[in-house]
Amino acid sequence: MPVEKTSARAKRAEMDFGKKIIFTLLGILVAYAIVLLGTMIRNNLKAYAFIGRGDRSEHTLLIEAEAKVTAVPDVAVVNMVVIAKGATVAEAQKQSTGVMNTLTEKLKTLGVNESDIQTTNYNVYPKIKYSPTEGEQADGYEVNQTVTVKIRNLAKAGEVLALAGTVGVNSVGGVTFTIDDPEVYRSQARSLALTKALEKAKQLSAALGVRVVGVVSYSEYQPGDGGPVAYGRGGMGGDAVGFGAPSIAAGTNDVVMHVTVAYEIQ
């Protein structure tokens, strides 16, 4: 019996040792499978990030082109200035407000929307006079107020300017003609410029014995995009426009678009 018990114990020990080995191997296999799965997922994510982006050729052709679209302005912008003087601030403000209220009502009768009448400057300051005997002395107050008016009906532009001489406006700034929605013309100029660029790229690639296969980069800008171009008459004072509606010519505006395209070639 002691021998049989010893033999049974040895067998159980061998079985336990075998199980440990099996469990250890299984653990190693599971760990390897996890690492392999992680590597596959990482590689798949990298591949997904670059779908549609094959190996880029380093050969490019840089093309610049420019196109112009001539448009007729549809909005006139004018600045009207009222200068009012008074013995007190309240008196000067009252005079200025009276002129501006009258001007606003007259503009509305000519079809100018109230939203297109904007106060862009309002200053109140004392007037000082100088005498050799008495030196500097206060000489009342002055209110200087400027309103910017957008005229969308250009047929009424002359009549709007003529108001200056009838309501007490002291000066009228230079008339500026602009385009209310310039993006329409920018889009047209852009399309023309891109057509020119592509034609130029085709000609050059044919001459060089290469082939255009795609676009690598694109940029654009508007040359001289520093604001609207002024047309018509400007710098007119109130007395100068009091003899009737002046003739206003809107002229034309050029919308220019410059594009730079880098084409991939093979």
CSV table of C-alpha atoms in Angstrom, one decimal:
chain,number,residue,atom,x,y,z
A,1,MET,CA,0.0,0.0,0.0
A,2,PRO,CA,2.7,2.6,0.7
A,3,VAL,CA,4.2,1.9,-2.7
A,4,GLU,CA,0.9,2.3,-4.5
A,5,LYS,CA,0.2,5.5,-2.7
A,6,THR,CA,3.6,6.9,-3.7
A,7,SER,CA,3.0,5.9,-7.3
A,8,ALA,CA,-0.4,7.6,-7.3
A,9,ARG,CA,1.1,10.7,-5.9
A,10,ALA,CA,3.7,10.8,-8.5
A,11,LYS,CA,1.2,10.4,-11.3
A,12,ARG,CA,-0.9,13.3,-9.9
A,13,ALA,CA,2.3,15.4,-9.7
A,14,GLU,CA,3.1,14.6,-13.3
A,15,MET,CA,-0.5,15.5,-14.3
A,16,ASP,CA,-0.3,18.8,-12.4
A,17,PHE,CA,3.0,19.6,-14.0
A,18,GLY,CA,1.6,18.8,-17.4
A,19,LYS,CA,-1.4,21.1,-16.8
A,20,LYS,CA,0.9,23.9,-15.8
A,21,ILE,CA,2.9,23.5,-19.0
A,22,ILE,CA,-0.3,23.5,-21.1
A,23,PHE,CA,-1.7,26.6,-19.3
A,24,THR,CA,1.7,28.4,-19.7
A,25,LEU,CA,1.7,27.6,-23.4
A,26,LEU,CA,-1.9,28.7,-23.7
A,27,GLY,CA,-1.0,32.0,-22.0
A,28,ILE,CA,1.8,32.6,-24.4
A,29,LEU,CA,-0.4,31.9,-27.3
A,30,VAL,CA,-3.1,34.3,-26.1
A,31,ALA,CA,-0.5,37.0,-25.5
A,32,TYR,CA,0.9,36.4,-29.0
A,33,ALA,CA,-2.6,36.6,-30.5
A,34,ILE,CA,-3.3,39.9,-28.7
A,35,VAL,CA,0.0,41.4,-29.9
A,36,LEU,CA,-0.7,40.2,-33.5
A,37,LEU,CA,-4.3,41.5,-33.4
A,38,GLY,CA,-3.1,44.9,-32.1
A,39,THR,CA,-0.5,45.1,-34.9
A,40,MET,CA,-3.1,44.2,-37.6
A,41,ILE,CA,-5.5,46.8,-36.2
A,42,ARG,CA,-2.7,49.5,-36.2
A,43,ASN,CA,-1.7,48.6,-39.7
A,44,ASN,CA,-5.3,48.7,-40.9
A,45,LEU,CA,-5.8,52.2,-39.3
A,46,LYS,CA,-2.7,53.5,-41.0
A,47,ALA,CA,-3.9,52.1,-44.4
A,48,TYR,CA,-7.3,53.6,-43.8
A,49,ALA,CA,-5.8,57.0,-43.1
A,50,PHE,CA,-4.0,57.0,-46.4
A,51,ILE,CA,-6.9,55.7,-48.6
A,52,GLY,CA,-6.9,57.6,-51.9
A,53,ARG,CA,-3.4,59.0,-51.3
A,54,GLY,CA,-1.1,56.8,-53.2
A,55,ASP,CA,2.6,57.4,-53.5
A,56,ARG,CA,3.0,61.1,-54.5
A,57,SER,CA,5.3,61.9,-57.3
A,58,GLU,CA,7.8,64.6,-56.5
A,59,HIS,CA,7.4,66.1,-60.0
A,60,THR,CA,5.1,69.1,-60.1
A,61,LEU,CA,4.4,71.9,-62.5
A,62,LEU,CA,3.7,75.3,-60.9
A,63,ILE,CA,1.3,77.5,-63.0
A,64,GLU,CA,0.1,81.0,-62.3
A,65,ALA,CA,-2.8,82.6,-64.2
A,66,GLU,CA,-5.0,85.7,-63.9
A,67,ALA,CA,-8.4,86.7,-65.2
A,68,LYS,CA,-10.5,89.8,-65.1
A,69,VAL,CA,-14.3,90.3,-65.1
A,70,THR,CA,-15.7,93.8,-65.7
A,71,ALA,CA,-18.8,94.6,-63.7
A,72,VAL,CA,-21.1,97.6,-63.5
A,73,PRO,CA,-21.4,98.8,-59.9
A,74,ASP,CA,-24.9,98.6,-58.3
A,75,VAL,CA,-24.3,100.5,-55.1
A,76,ALA,CA,-23.1,104.1,-54.5
A,77,VAL,CA,-21.7,105.1,-51.2
A,78,VAL,CA,-21.4,108.8,-50.1
A,79,ASN,CA,-20.5,110.6,-46.9
A,80,MET,CA,-22.5,113.7,-45.9
A,81,VAL,CA,-21.1,116.0,-43.2
A,82,VAL,CA,-23.1,118.4,-41.0
A,83,ILE,CA,-21.3,121.1,-39.0
A,84,ALA,CA,-23.4,123.0,-36.5
A,85,LYS,CA,-22.4,125.8,-34.1
A,86,GLY,CA,-24.0,127.1,-30.9
A,87,ALA,CA,-23.3,129.0,-27.8
A,88,THR,CA,-23.8,125.8,-25.8
A,89,VAL,CA,-23.4,122.1,-26.5
A,90,ALA,CA,-27.1,121.6,-26.4
A,91,GLU,CA,-27.7,124.4,-28.9
A,92,ALA,CA,-25.2,123.0,-31.3
A,93,GLN,CA,-26.5,119.5,-31.0
A,94,LYS,CA,-30.1,120.7,-31.5
A,95,GLN,CA,-29.1,122.4,-34.8
A,96,SER,CA,-27.1,119.3,-36.0
A,97,THR,CA,-30.0,116.9,-35.1
A,98,GLY,CA,-32.5,119.1,-36.9
A,99,VAL,CA,-30.5,118.9,-40.1
A,100,MET,CA,-29.8,115.2,-39.8
A,101,ASN,CA,-33.5,114.4,-39.2
A,102,THR,CA,-34.5,116.4,-42.2
A,103,LEU,CA,-31.9,114.7,-44.3
A,104,THR,CA,-33.0,111.3,-43.2
A,105,GLU,CA,-36.6,111.9,-44.0
A,106,LYS,CA,-35.7,113.3,-47.5
A,107,LEU,CA,-33.5,110.3,-48.2
A,108,LYS,CA,-36.3,107.9,-47.3
A,109,THR,CA,-38.6,109.7,-49.8
A,110,LEU,CA,-36.0,109.0,-52.4
A,111,GLY,CA,-36.1,105.3,-51.6
A,112,VAL,CA,-33.1,105.0,-49.4
A,113,ASN,CA,-33.6,102.4,-46.6
A,114,GLU,CA,-33.1,103.5,-43.1
A,115,SER,CA,-30.7,100.6,-42.6
A,116,ASP,CA,-28.5,102.1,-45.3
A,117,ILE,CA,-28.0,105.4,-43.4
A,118,GLN,CA,-25.3,105.1,-40.8
A,119,THR,CA,-23.7,107.6,-38.5
A,120,THR,CA,-19.9,107.1,-38.9
A,121,ASN,CA,-18.6,110.2,-37.0
A,122,TYR,CA,-19.9,112.4,-34.2
A,123,ASN,CA,-17.7,114.9,-32.5
A,124,VAL,CA,-18.5,117.8,-30.1
A,125,TYR,CA,-15.7,120.3,-29.1
A,126,PRO,CA,-15.4,123.9,-27.9
A,127,LYS,CA,-14.5,126.7,-30.4
A,128,ILE,CA,-11.6,128.9,-29.3
A,129,LYS,CA,-10.9,132.3,-30.7
A,130,TYR,CA,-7.7,134.2,-30.2
A,131,SER,CA,-7.2,138.0,-29.7
A,132,PRO,CA,-3.8,139.7,-29.4
A,133,THR,CA,-5.2,141.7,-26.5
A,134,GLU,CA,-7.3,139.2,-24.7
A,135,GLY,CA,-5.6,135.9,-25.7
A,136,GLU,CA,-7.7,132.7,-26.1
A,137,GLN,CA,-11.4,132.9,-25.4
A,138,ALA,CA,-14.3,130.4,-25.6
A,139,ASP,CA,-16.4,131.0,-28.7
A,140,GLY,CA,-19.2,128.4,-28.3
A,141,TYR,CA,-19.3,124.8,-29.4
A,142,GLU,CA,-19.3,122.9,-32.6
A,143,VAL,CA,-20.9,119.6,-33.5
A,144,ASN,CA,-19.4,117.7,-36.4
A,145,GLN,CA,-21.5,114.7,-37.6
A,146,THR,CA,-21.0,112.4,-40.6
A,147,VAL,CA,-23.4,109.9,-42.1
A,148,THR,CA,-22.6,107.3,-44.7
A,149,VAL,CA,-25.4,106.7,-47.2
A,150,LYS,CA,-25.7,103.7,-49.4
A,151,ILE,CA,-27.7,104.4,-52.6
A,152,ARG,CA,-28.9,101.1,-54.2
A,153,ASN,CA,-31.0,102.8,-56.9
A,154,LEU,CA,-28.2,104.5,-58.9
A,155,ALA,CA,-30.8,106.4,-60.9
A,156,LYS,CA,-31.4,108.4,-57.7
A,157,ALA,CA,-27.8,109.1,-56.9
A,158,GLY,CA,-27.9,112.6,-58.3
A,159,GLU,CA,-31.0,113.5,-56.4
A,160,VAL,CA,-29.5,112.2,-53.2
A,161,LEU,CA,-26.4,114.5,-53.6
A,162,ALA,CA,-28.7,117.4,-54.5
A,163,LEU,CA,-30.2,117.2,-51.0
A,164,ALA,CA,-27.0,118.5,-49.5
A,165,GLY,CA,-27.8,122.0,-50.8
A,166,THR,CA,-31.4,122.0,-49.7
A,167,VAL,CA,-31.2,120.6,-46.1
A,168,GLY,CA,-28.1,122.3,-44.8
A,169,VAL,CA,-25.4,119.6,-45.3
A,170,ASN,CA,-22.0,121.3,-45.2
A,171,SER,CA,-20.0,118.9,-47.3
A,172,VAL,CA,-20.3,115.7,-49.4
A,173,GLY,CA,-17.4,113.2,-49.5
A,174,GLY,CA,-16.2,111.6,-52.8
A,175,VAL,CA,-18.8,109.2,-54.3
A,176,THR,CA,-17.7,105.6,-54.3
A,177,PHE,CA,-19.3,103.0,-56.5
A,178,THR,CA,-19.0,99.4,-55.5
A,179,ILE,CA,-20.6,96.0,-56.0
A,180,ASP,CA,-23.1,94.7,-53.5
A,181,ASP,CA,-22.3,91.0,-54.0
A,182,PRO,CA,-18.8,90.8,-55.5
A,183,GLU,CA,-18.5,87.1,-54.9
A,184,VAL,CA,-20.5,86.4,-58.1
A,185,TYR,CA,-17.9,88.2,-60.1
A,186,ARG,CA,-15.0,86.7,-58.1
A,187,SER,CA,-16.4,83.2,-59.0
A,188,GLN,CA,-16.5,84.1,-62.7
A,189,ALA,CA,-13.0,85.5,-62.6
A,190,ARG,CA,-11.8,82.4,-60.7
A,191,SER,CA,-13.2,80.0,-63.3
A,192,LEU,CA,-11.6,81.9,-66.1
A,193,ALA,CA,-8.3,82.0,-64.3
A,194,LEU,CA,-8.4,78.2,-63.6
A,195,THR,CA,-9.3,77.5,-67.3
A,196,LYS,CA,-6.2,79.6,-68.3
A,197,ALA,CA,-4.0,77.7,-65.8
A,198,LEU,CA,-5.1,74.3,-67.0
A,199,GLU,CA,-4.6,75.3,-70.7
A,200,LYS,CA,-1.1,76.6,-69.9
A,201,ALA,CA,-0.3,73.4,-67.9
A,202,LYS,CA,-1.4,71.2,-70.9
A,203,GLN,CA,0.7,73.2,-73.3
A,204,LEU,CA,3.8,73.0,-71.1
A,205,SER,CA,3.4,69.3,-70.3
A,206,ALA,CA,3.0,68.5,-74.0
A,207,ALA,CA,6.2,70.5,-74.7
A,208,LEU,CA,8.1,68.8,-71.9
A,209,GLY,CA,6.8,65.3,-72.8
A,210,VAL,CA,5.0,64.7,-69.5
A,211,ARG,CA,1.4,64.2,-68.4
A,212,VAL,CA,-0.7,66.1,-65.9
A,213,VAL,CA,-2.3,63.6,-63.5
A,214,GLY,CA,-3.7,65.8,-60.7
A,215,VAL,CA,-3.5,68.9,-58.5
A,216,VAL,CA,-1.1,69.1,-55.6
A,217,SER,CA,-2.0,72.5,-54.2
A,218,TYR,CA,-4.0,75.7,-55.0
A,219,SER,CA,-4.0,79.3,-53.8
A,220,GLU,CA,-5.6,82.6,-55.0
A,221,TYR,CA,-5.7,86.3,-54.2
A,222,GLN,CA,-7.2,89.4,-55.6
A,223,PRO,CA,-4.6,91.9,-56.9
A,224,GLY,CA,-5.1,95.4,-55.6
A,225,ASP,CA,-7.9,94.3,-53.2
A,226,GLY,CA,-7.7,97.4,-51.1
A,227,GLY,CA,-11.3,98.5,-51.3
A,228,PRO,CA,-13.8,99.9,-53.8
A,229,VAL,CA,-12.6,102.1,-56.6
A,230,ALA,CA,-13.9,105.6,-56.6
A,231,TYR,CA,-15.7,107.0,-59.7
A,232,GLY,CA,-17.8,110.1,-60.5
A,233,ARG,CA,-17.4,113.4,-58.8
A,234,GLY,CA,-16.1,114.0,-55.3
A,235,GLY,CA,-15.1,116.6,-52.8
A,236,MET,CA,-18.3,118.7,-53.3
A,237,GLY,CA,-19.4,121.2,-50.7
A,238,GLY,CA,-22.9,122.1,-49.8
A,239,ASP,CA,-22.9,125.2,-51.9
A,240,ALA,CA,-21.6,123.3,-54.9
A,241,VAL,CA,-24.6,120.9,-55.0
A,242,GLY,CA,-27.3,123.4,-54.5
A,243,PHE,CA,-27.9,124.1,-58.1
A,244,GLY,CA,-29.8,120.9,-59.0
A,245,ALA,CA,-29.0,117.2,-59.2
A,246,PRO,CA,-25.5,116.6,-60.5
A,247,SER,CA,-24.9,114.0,-63.2
A,248,ILE,CA,-23.2,110.9,-61.7
A,249,ALA,CA,-21.4,108.3,-63.8
A,250,ALA,CA,-21.0,104.9,-62.1
A,251,GLY,CA,-18.4,103.6,-64.6
A,252,THR,CA,-17.2,100.0,-64.2
A,253,ASN,CA,-15.2,98.0,-61.7
A,254,ASP,CA,-12.7,95.3,-62.6
A,255,VAL,CA,-12.8,92.1,-60.5
A,256,VAL,CA,-9.4,90.4,-60.9
A,257,MET,CA,-8.5,86.9,-59.6
A,258,HIS,CA,-4.9,85.5,-59.5
A,259,VAL,CA,-4.6,81.8,-59.1
A,260,THR,CA,-1.5,79.5,-58.5
A,261,VAL,CA,-1.9,75.8,-59.1
A,262,ALA,CA,0.7,73.1,-58.6
A,263,TYR,CA,-0.1,70.2,-60.9
A,264,GLU,CA,1.4,66.7,-60.5
A,265,ILE,CA,3.0,65.4,-63.6
A,266,GLN,CA,4.3,62.0,-64.7
